Amino acid sequence: MSDTITTRTYSTDAKARDVRPRESERDEKQQDEAQVCPECSGHLVTDEEHGETICEDCGLVVEDTVVDRGPEWRAFDSAERDSKSRVGAPTTKMMHDKGLSTNIGWQNKDAYGKSLSPRQREQMQRLRTWNERFRTRDSKERNLKQALGEIDRMASALGLPENVRETASVIYRRALNDDLLPGRSIEGVATAALYASARMAGTPRSLDELEKVSRVDKMELTRTYRYVVRELKLEIKPADPEQYVPRFASELGLSDEAERQARKLLRDAKETGIHSGKSPVGLAAAAVYAAALLTNEKVTQSEVSTVADISEVTIRNRYKELLEVQDGTLFA
């Protein structure tokens, strides 16, 4: 009885082993047929540029809708290929978790745009609450989240580009890692980081402009800015008055000729050295006003004062100095 069972088991295994080669042979045969031209039995090649499968011998187009499964970017060496290889959205320094976590939207609608029921809305709100708690694991991440939110809010109010926000986020992260925050407010350090970043990027904003959108006063902002720059050893050049001219001219609706004239006035002032010790914002505002007078464009001191956030007295004093320099240059 036992011999019979053994024999049957052996015969079943033999059949299984006999079936596997047949299946593999069938698959290989189908694969060979797929690579052979159905007209002339020639070799098929794939033209990735045009997305076609064609015969090398007779030129028959066997398939013209080949899916390109490669990346959308090109790389010319292995180093460039590794640097461009990615999965998911790009990371960013403007979020405390660099954008790697999941964010649940605030809209109470499903994937089809239909409103959720009251019970589903309650569940989603509970999920949002727990998700926010899990995204910030400790006090350091909560601090970073609040500060980066402040930087983004102030940058939006001031119209600063994304590269300025990114640099400001990096400066704040360095200050947090170097323990520069004890004894100082989160808003103060965040505002100082944004002010430094704007100056480094060549799109400066005045301290008065920062004070309007910030939650700290001008004195605390100045003190914190100097401390952060000193401790982090940031190399920030003095603000150039010419960097303010395009923004002031654009907001006042001046022509390109007036903007060029304002730049020329400031360059002449630099050559004579009268810009030393004076506010770059005041010099830029005075140059824009003087340039508007020279090009016969109607702009009042009050309008320039409102745009530049500088008193009319400062504009009058500075623009007279600029015109004196130009007169001296013309008659030299």
mmCIF file of C-alpha atoms in Angstrom:
data_model
loop_
_atom_site.group_PDB
_atom_site.id
_atom_site.type_symbol
_atom_site.label_atom_id
_atom_site.label_comp_id
_atom_site.label_asym_id
_atom_site.label_seq_id
_atom_site.Cartn_x
_atom_site.Cartn_y
_atom_site.Cartn_z
ATOM 1 C CA MET A 1 0.000 0.000 0.000
ATOM 2 C CA SER A 2 2.787 2.352 0.866
ATOM 3 C CA ASP A 3 4.622 1.522 -2.387
ATOM 4 C CA THR A 4 1.573 2.547 -4.393
ATOM 5 C CA ILE A 5 1.342 5.919 -2.637
ATOM 6 C CA THR A 6 5.028 6.573 -3.202
ATOM 7 C CA THR A 7 4.738 5.728 -6.870
ATOM 8 C CA ARG A 8 1.761 8.041 -7.328
ATOM 9 C CA THR A 9 3.535 10.889 -5.574
ATOM 10 C CA TYR A 10 6.568 10.457 -7.772
ATOM 11 C CA SER A 11 4.464 10.397 -10.907
ATOM 12 C CA THR A 12 2.660 13.633 -9.879
ATOM 13 C CA ASP A 13 5.968 15.436 -9.271
ATOM 14 C CA ALA A 14 7.271 14.243 -12.602
ATOM 15 C CA LYS A 15 4.213 15.656 -14.361
ATOM 16 C CA ALA A 16 4.698 18.999 -12.611
ATOM 17 C CA ARG A 17 8.324 19.127 -13.639
ATOM 18 C CA ASP A 18 7.314 18.219 -17.154
ATOM 19 C CA VAL A 19 4.685 21.039 -17.313
ATOM 20 C CA ARG A 20 7.072 23.835 -16.175
ATOM 21 C CA PRO A 21 9.499 23.444 -19.110
ATOM 22 C CA ARG A 22 6.584 23.421 -21.515
ATOM 23 C CA GLU A 23 5.217 26.666 -20.071
ATOM 24 C CA SER A 24 8.640 28.333 -20.195
ATOM 25 C CA GLU A 25 9.127 27.145 -23.783
ATOM 26 C CA ARG A 26 5.727 28.577 -24.694
ATOM 27 C CA ASP A 27 6.599 31.941 -23.120
ATOM 28 C CA GLU A 28 9.939 32.059 -24.938
ATOM 29 C CA LYS A 29 8.227 31.220 -28.197
ATOM 30 C CA GLN A 30 5.656 34.007 -27.721
ATOM 31 C CA GLN A 31 8.443 36.464 -26.845
ATOM 32 C CA ASP A 32 10.395 35.488 -29.985
ATOM 33 C CA GLU A 33 7.274 35.911 -32.095
ATOM 34 C CA ALA A 34 6.712 39.367 -30.592
ATOM 35 C CA GLN A 35 10.226 40.408 -31.683
ATOM 36 C CA VAL A 36 9.755 39.142 -35.256
ATOM 37 C CA CYS A 37 8.129 41.105 -38.074
ATOM 38 C CA PRO A 38 4.773 39.551 -39.068
ATOM 39 C CA GLU A 39 5.412 40.381 -42.773
ATOM 40 C CA CYS A 40 9.036 39.418 -43.474
ATOM 41 C CA SER A 41 10.075 37.763 -40.188
ATOM 42 C CA GLY A 42 12.700 40.482 -39.769
ATOM 43 C CA HIS A 43 14.004 41.854 -36.466
ATOM 44 C CA LEU A 44 11.896 44.498 -34.699
ATOM 45 C CA VAL A 45 13.426 47.551 -33.005
ATOM 46 C CA THR A 46 11.893 50.285 -30.863
ATOM 47 C CA ASP A 47 12.284 53.913 -31.949
ATOM 48 C CA GLU A 48 12.032 55.723 -28.606
ATOM 49 C CA GLU A 49 12.184 59.179 -30.180
ATOM 50 C CA HIS A 50 8.998 58.647 -32.214
ATOM 51 C CA GLY A 51 7.400 56.015 -29.955
ATOM 52 C CA GLU A 52 7.206 53.340 -32.664
ATOM 53 C CA THR A 53 8.157 49.688 -33.087
ATOM 54 C CA ILE A 54 9.439 49.085 -36.630
ATOM 55 C CA CYS A 55 11.042 46.308 -38.683
ATOM 56 C CA GLU A 56 14.709 46.794 -39.585
ATOM 57 C CA ASP A 57 14.328 44.938 -42.887
ATOM 58 C CA CYS A 58 11.071 46.066 -44.499
ATOM 59 C CA GLY A 59 10.326 49.198 -42.405
ATOM 60 C CA LEU A 60 6.869 48.032 -41.329
ATOM 61 C CA VAL A 61 5.503 49.990 -38.355
ATOM 62 C CA VAL A 62 4.168 47.280 -36.071
ATOM 63 C CA GLU A 63 3.176 49.586 -33.203
ATOM 64 C CA ASP A 64 2.947 53.399 -33.119
ATOM 65 C CA THR A 65 1.737 54.062 -29.553
ATOM 66 C CA VAL A 66 4.647 52.886 -27.428
ATOM 67 C CA VAL A 67 4.497 54.306 -23.910
ATOM 68 C CA ASP A 68 7.635 56.136 -22.806
ATOM 69 C CA ARG A 69 8.238 54.855 -19.283
ATOM 70 C CA GLY A 70 11.386 56.909 -18.700
ATOM 71 C CA PRO A 71 11.689 60.178 -16.780
ATOM 72 C CA GLU A 72 10.702 63.528 -18.252
ATOM 73 C CA TRP A 73 14.243 64.908 -17.792
ATOM 74 C CA ARG A 74 17.492 64.217 -19.641
ATOM 75 C CA ALA A 75 20.850 63.363 -18.098
ATOM 76 C CA PHE A 76 24.214 63.188 -19.842
ATOM 77 C CA ASP A 77 26.261 61.458 -17.136
ATOM 78 C CA SER A 78 25.735 59.315 -14.058
ATOM 79 C CA ALA A 79 26.236 62.198 -11.610
ATOM 80 C CA GLU A 80 23.555 64.303 -13.285
ATOM 81 C CA ARG A 81 21.229 61.294 -13.426
ATOM 82 C CA ASP A 82 21.625 60.689 -9.692
ATOM 83 C CA SER A 83 21.041 64.343 -8.843
ATOM 84 C CA LYS A 84 17.828 64.494 -10.897
ATOM 85 C CA SER A 85 16.442 61.181 -9.716
ATOM 86 C CA ARG A 86 13.540 61.793 -7.366
ATOM 87 C CA VAL A 87 10.278 60.459 -6.012
ATOM 88 C CA GLY A 88 7.377 62.702 -5.041
ATOM 89 C CA ALA A 89 7.277 66.463 -4.643
ATOM 90 C CA PRO A 90 10.516 68.424 -4.140
ATOM 91 C CA THR A 91 11.523 69.235 -0.589
ATOM 92 C CA THR A 92 11.506 72.812 0.637
ATOM 93 C CA LYS A 93 13.106 74.649 3.532
ATOM 94 C CA MET A 94 10.006 76.812 3.937
ATOM 95 C CA MET A 95 8.165 74.056 5.829
ATOM 96 C CA HIS A 96 9.281 72.735 9.194
ATOM 97 C CA ASP A 97 9.187 69.124 7.958
ATOM 98 C CA LYS A 98 10.575 70.093 4.499
ATOM 99 C CA GLY A 99 7.262 69.091 2.908
ATOM 100 C CA LEU A 100 7.682 65.365 3.576
ATOM 101 C CA SER A 101 4.567 64.881 5.717
ATOM 102 C CA THR A 102 0.931 64.569 4.689
ATOM 103 C CA ASN A 103 -1.331 67.598 4.805
ATOM 104 C CA ILE A 104 -5.117 67.193 5.085
ATOM 105 C CA GLY A 105 -7.005 69.889 3.199
ATOM 106 C CA TRP A 106 -9.467 72.189 4.931
ATOM 107 C CA GLN A 107 -12.298 71.730 2.430
ATOM 108 C CA ASN A 108 -15.097 69.442 3.649
ATOM 109 C CA LYS A 109 -15.606 67.766 0.275
ATOM 110 C CA ASP A 110 -14.830 64.329 -1.113
ATOM 111 C CA ALA A 111 -12.891 63.429 -4.279
ATOM 112 C CA TYR A 112 -15.972 64.071 -6.443
ATOM 113 C CA GLY A 113 -16.586 67.559 -5.011
ATOM 114 C CA LYS A 114 -19.604 66.517 -2.957
ATOM 115 C CA SER A 115 -20.069 67.950 0.533
ATOM 116 C CA LEU A 116 -19.421 65.625 3.432
ATOM 117 C CA SER A 117 -22.099 64.641 5.859
ATOM 118 C CA PRO A 118 -22.006 66.117 9.397
ATOM 119 C CA ARG A 119 -20.607 62.854 10.771
ATOM 120 C CA GLN A 120 -17.863 62.727 8.103
ATOM 121 C CA ARG A 121 -16.960 66.381 8.739
ATOM 122 C CA GLU A 122 -16.555 65.606 12.409
ATOM 123 C CA GLN A 123 -14.280 62.678 11.599
ATOM 124 C CA MET A 124 -12.177 64.773 9.213
ATOM 125 C CA GLN A 125 -11.780 67.517 11.793
ATOM 126 C CA ARG A 126 -10.592 64.966 14.322
ATOM 127 C CA LEU A 127 -8.127 63.587 11.759
ATOM 128 C CA ARG A 128 -6.808 67.103 11.044
ATOM 129 C CA THR A 129 -6.262 67.694 14.756
ATOM 130 C CA TRP A 130 -4.323 64.464 15.232
ATOM 131 C CA ASN A 131 -2.383 65.042 12.013
ATOM 132 C CA GLU A 132 -1.236 68.469 13.225
ATOM 133 C CA ARG A 133 -0.152 66.957 16.532
ATOM 134 C CA PHE A 134 1.848 64.219 14.839
ATOM 135 C CA ARG A 135 3.547 66.653 12.414
ATOM 136 C CA THR A 136 5.189 68.519 15.295
ATOM 137 C CA ARG A 137 6.861 66.010 17.574
ATOM 138 C CA ASP A 138 8.593 68.363 20.016
ATOM 139 C CA SER A 139 8.857 72.017 21.037
ATOM 140 C CA LYS A 140 11.664 72.678 18.546
ATOM 141 C CA GLU A 141 9.484 71.674 15.600
ATOM 142 C CA ARG A 142 6.568 73.718 16.942
ATOM 143 C CA ASN A 143 8.890 76.704 17.210
ATOM 144 C CA LEU A 144 10.100 76.181 13.648
ATOM 145 C CA LYS A 145 6.580 75.783 12.318
ATOM 146 C CA GLN A 146 5.425 79.045 13.877
ATOM 147 C CA ALA A 147 8.491 80.968 12.691
ATOM 148 C CA LEU A 148 8.312 79.723 9.096
ATOM 149 C CA GLY A 149 4.637 80.629 9.004
ATOM 150 C CA GLU A 150 5.543 84.147 10.130
ATOM 151 C CA ILE A 151 8.242 84.436 7.464
ATOM 152 C CA ASP A 152 5.835 83.350 4.734
ATOM 153 C CA ARG A 153 3.147 85.770 5.956
ATOM 154 C CA MET A 154 5.494 88.771 6.092
ATOM 155 C CA ALA A 155 7.108 87.931 2.747
ATOM 156 C CA SER A 156 3.675 87.761 1.108
ATOM 157 C CA ALA A 157 2.720 91.132 2.585
ATOM 158 C CA LEU A 158 5.976 92.683 1.309
ATOM 159 C CA GLY A 159 5.827 91.021 -2.111
ATOM 160 C CA LEU A 160 9.145 89.219 -1.720
ATOM 161 C CA PRO A 161 10.000 86.343 -4.111
ATOM 162 C CA GLU A 162 10.334 82.678 -3.164
ATOM 163 C CA ASN A 163 14.133 82.647 -3.091
ATOM 164 C CA VAL A 164 14.085 85.298 -0.333
ATOM 165 C CA ARG A 165 11.698 83.184 1.738
ATOM 166 C CA GLU A 166 13.858 80.110 1.238
ATOM 167 C CA THR A 167 16.999 81.948 2.359
ATOM 168 C CA ALA A 168 15.193 83.418 5.361
ATOM 169 C CA SER A 169 14.064 79.923 6.368
ATOM 170 C CA VAL A 170 17.658 78.659 6.196
ATOM 171 C CA ILE A 171 18.882 81.584 8.331
ATOM 172 C CA TYR A 172 16.235 80.902 10.963
ATOM 173 C CA ARG A 173 17.065 77.187 11.011
ATOM 174 C CA ARG A 174 20.730 78.044 11.619
ATOM 175 C CA ALA A 175 19.780 80.406 14.444
ATOM 176 C CA LEU A 176 17.615 77.702 16.008
ATOM 177 C CA ASN A 177 20.340 75.050 15.747
ATOM 178 C CA ASP A 178 22.923 77.428 17.272
ATOM 179 C CA ASP A 179 20.622 78.197 20.264
ATOM 180 C CA LEU A 180 20.310 81.903 19.472
ATOM 181 C CA LEU A 181 16.631 82.093 20.432
ATOM 182 C CA PRO A 182 16.721 81.998 24.272
ATOM 183 C CA GLY A 183 15.872 85.487 25.510
ATOM 184 C CA ARG A 184 14.421 86.576 22.144
ATOM 185 C CA SER A 185 11.008 86.274 20.582
ATOM 186 C CA ILE A 186 10.246 83.963 17.681
ATOM 187 C CA GLU A 187 8.730 86.855 15.712
ATOM 188 C CA GLY A 188 11.831 89.007 16.265
ATOM 189 C CA VAL A 189 14.288 86.408 14.976
ATOM 190 C CA ALA A 190 11.994 85.523 12.056
ATOM 191 C CA THR A 191 11.714 89.190 11.046
ATOM 192 C CA ALA A 192 15.475 89.672 11.340
ATOM 193 C CA ALA A 193 16.067 86.591 9.155
ATOM 194 C CA LEU A 194 13.691 87.936 6.497
ATOM 195 C CA TYR A 195 15.311 91.393 6.575
ATOM 196 C CA ALA A 196 18.780 89.875 6.175
ATOM 197 C CA SER A 197 17.600 87.563 3.386
ATOM 198 C CA ALA A 198 16.026 90.435 1.431
ATOM 199 C CA ARG A 199 19.262 92.420 1.601
ATOM 200 C CA MET A 200 21.345 89.412 0.561
ATOM 201 C CA ALA A 201 19.088 88.784 -2.468
ATOM 202 C CA GLY A 202 19.309 92.400 -3.689
ATOM 203 C CA THR A 203 15.614 93.148 -2.991
ATOM 204 C CA PRO A 204 15.902 95.065 0.293
ATOM 205 C CA ARG A 205 13.039 96.414 2.348
ATOM 206 C CA SER A 206 13.377 99.214 4.879
ATOM 207 C CA LEU A 207 13.073 98.676 8.613
ATOM 208 C CA ASP A 208 9.884 100.752 8.630
ATOM 209 C CA GLU A 209 8.316 98.446 6.043
ATOM 210 C CA LEU A 210 9.286 95.387 8.087
ATOM 211 C CA GLU A 211 7.893 96.967 11.244
ATOM 212 C CA LYS A 212 4.474 97.456 9.624
ATOM 213 C CA VAL A 213 4.014 93.773 8.803
ATOM 214 C CA SER A 214 5.865 92.375 11.824
ATOM 215 C CA ARG A 215 4.687 91.899 15.392
ATOM 216 C CA VAL A 216 7.823 93.478 16.890
ATOM 217 C CA ASP A 217 8.902 97.111 17.110
ATOM 218 C CA LYS A 218 11.748 98.690 15.196
ATOM 219 C CA MET A 219 14.173 98.763 18.143
ATOM 220 C CA GLU A 220 13.818 95.038 18.876
ATOM 221 C CA LEU A 221 14.129 94.235 15.158
ATOM 222 C CA THR A 222 17.363 96.233 14.846
ATOM 223 C CA ARG A 223 18.870 94.680 17.964
ATOM 224 C CA THR A 224 17.942 91.132 16.937
ATOM 225 C CA TYR A 225 19.172 91.652 13.367
ATOM 226 C CA ARG A 226 22.606 92.794 14.520
ATOM 227 C CA TYR A 227 22.849 89.867 16.930
ATOM 228 C CA VAL A 228 21.884 87.260 14.312
ATOM 229 C CA VAL A 229 24.273 88.680 11.696
ATOM 230 C CA ARG A 230 27.131 88.755 14.217
ATOM 231 C CA GLU A 231 26.606 85.262 15.621
ATOM 232 C CA LEU A 232 25.986 83.553 12.268
ATOM 233 C CA LYS A 233 28.772 85.549 10.565
ATOM 234 C CA LEU A 234 26.547 86.564 7.669
ATOM 235 C CA GLU A 235 28.256 88.635 4.983
ATOM 236 C CA ILE A 236 25.737 91.370 4.165
ATOM 237 C CA LYS A 237 26.783 94.445 2.228
ATOM 238 C CA PRO A 238 25.288 97.871 2.957
ATOM 239 C CA ALA A 239 22.058 98.460 1.079
ATOM 240 C CA ASP A 240 22.530 100.122 -2.297
ATOM 241 C CA PRO A 241 20.086 103.017 -2.948
ATOM 242 C CA GLU A 242 19.790 101.903 -6.591
ATOM 243 C CA GLN A 243 18.110 98.672 -5.456
ATOM 244 C CA TYR A 244 15.079 100.659 -4.257
ATOM 245 C CA VAL A 245 14.668 102.702 -7.442
ATOM 246 C CA PRO A 246 12.817 100.137 -9.646
ATOM 247 C CA ARG A 247 10.186 99.465 -6.982
ATOM 248 C CA PHE A 248 9.579 103.149 -6.224
ATOM 249 C CA ALA A 249 9.425 104.051 -9.924
ATOM 250 C CA SER A 250 7.019 101.198 -10.637
ATOM 251 C CA GLU A 251 4.648 102.133 -7.807
ATOM 252 C CA LEU A 252 4.674 105.786 -8.908
ATOM 253 C CA GLY A 253 4.102 104.882 -12.569
ATOM 254 C CA LEU A 254 7.243 106.642 -13.838
ATOM 255 C CA SER A 255 8.802 106.031 -17.237
ATOM 256 C CA ASP A 256 11.994 104.137 -17.983
ATOM 257 C CA GLU A 257 13.712 107.431 -18.766
ATOM 258 C CA ALA A 258 12.947 108.711 -15.248
ATOM 259 C CA GLU A 259 14.268 105.498 -13.722
ATOM 260 C CA ARG A 260 17.519 105.768 -15.708
ATOM 261 C CA GLN A 261 17.873 109.395 -14.651
ATOM 262 C CA ALA A 262 17.408 108.428 -10.987
ATOM 263 C CA ARG A 263 20.120 105.786 -11.284
ATOM 264 C CA LYS A 264 22.472 108.334 -12.846
ATOM 265 C CA LEU A 265 21.863 110.778 -9.995
ATOM 266 C CA LEU A 266 22.707 108.098 -7.437
ATOM 267 C CA ARG A 267 25.873 107.063 -9.288
ATOM 268 C CA ASP A 268 27.055 110.669 -9.360
ATOM 269 C CA ALA A 269 26.316 110.950 -5.642
ATOM 270 C CA LYS A 270 28.433 107.841 -4.970
ATOM 271 C CA GLU A 271 31.345 109.247 -6.926
ATOM 272 C CA THR A 272 31.313 112.452 -4.868
ATOM 273 C CA GLY A 273 30.761 110.593 -1.616
ATOM 274 C CA ILE A 274 27.671 112.445 -0.369
ATOM 275 C CA HIS A 275 25.802 109.158 0.119
ATOM 276 C CA SER A 276 28.000 108.241 3.087
ATOM 277 C CA GLY A 277 26.104 108.201 6.385
ATOM 278 C CA LYS A 278 22.708 108.786 4.785
ATOM 279 C CA SER A 279 19.716 106.477 4.587
ATOM 280 C CA PRO A 280 19.663 104.562 1.274
ATOM 281 C CA VAL A 281 15.858 104.688 1.250
ATOM 282 C CA GLY A 282 15.881 108.483 1.588
ATOM 283 C CA LEU A 283 18.474 108.845 -1.178
ATOM 284 C CA ALA A 284 16.516 106.559 -3.499
ATOM 285 C CA ALA A 285 13.247 108.440 -2.852
ATOM 286 C CA ALA A 286 14.952 111.811 -3.441
ATOM 287 C CA ALA A 287 16.569 110.534 -6.655
ATOM 288 C CA VAL A 288 13.208 109.315 -7.968
ATOM 289 C CA TYR A 289 11.572 112.670 -7.176
ATOM 290 C CA ALA A 290 14.438 114.643 -8.743
ATOM 291 C CA ALA A 291 14.385 112.416 -11.826
ATOM 292 C CA ALA A 292 10.632 112.993 -12.204
ATOM 293 C CA LEU A 293 11.255 116.763 -12.160
ATOM 294 C CA LEU A 294 14.047 116.497 -14.737
ATOM 295 C CA THR A 295 11.882 114.422 -17.104
ATOM 296 C CA ASN A 296 8.784 116.644 -16.636
ATOM 297 C CA GLU A 297 6.679 113.926 -15.024
ATOM 298 C CA LYS A 298 4.109 114.994 -12.470
ATOM 299 C CA VAL A 299 4.948 113.460 -9.107
ATOM 300 C CA THR A 300 4.497 115.229 -5.783
ATOM 301 C CA GLN A 301 6.693 114.923 -2.714
ATOM 302 C CA SER A 302 3.693 113.597 -0.816
ATOM 303 C CA GLU A 303 3.263 110.690 -3.270
ATOM 304 C CA VAL A 304 6.951 109.784 -3.088
ATOM 305 C CA SER A 305 6.818 110.046 0.711
ATOM 306 C CA THR A 306 3.884 107.631 0.867
ATOM 307 C CA VAL A 307 5.541 105.065 -1.416
ATOM 308 C CA ALA A 308 8.976 105.202 0.244
ATOM 309 C CA ASP A 309 7.656 105.737 3.786
ATOM 310 C CA ILE A 310 10.035 108.695 4.217
ATOM 311 C CA SER A 311 9.176 112.204 5.434
ATOM 312 C CA GLU A 312 8.834 115.006 2.904
ATOM 313 C CA VAL A 313 11.518 117.003 4.717
ATOM 314 C CA THR A 314 14.060 114.231 4.086
ATOM 315 C CA ILE A 315 13.109 114.104 0.411
ATOM 316 C CA ARG A 316 13.521 117.889 0.025
ATOM 317 C CA ASN A 317 16.923 117.924 1.693
ATOM 318 C CA ARG A 318 18.288 114.959 -0.245
ATOM 319 C CA TYR A 319 16.995 115.907 -3.681
ATOM 320 C CA LYS A 320 18.564 119.380 -3.414
ATOM 321 C CA GLU A 321 21.904 117.726 -2.635
ATOM 322 C CA LEU A 322 21.538 115.399 -5.619
ATOM 323 C CA LEU A 323 20.724 118.277 -7.964
ATOM 324 C CA GLU A 324 23.715 120.250 -6.683
ATOM 325 C CA VAL A 325 25.952 117.271 -7.446
ATOM 326 C CA GLN A 326 24.523 117.028 -10.964
ATOM 327 C CA ASP A 327 25.036 120.736 -11.569
ATOM 328 C CA GLY A 328 28.620 120.421 -10.400
ATOM 329 C CA THR A 329 29.124 117.455 -12.732
ATOM 330 C CA LEU A 330 27.687 119.318 -15.709
ATOM 331 C CA PHE A 331 29.835 122.421 -15.211
ATOM 332 C CA ALA A 332 32.990 120.546 -14.238
#
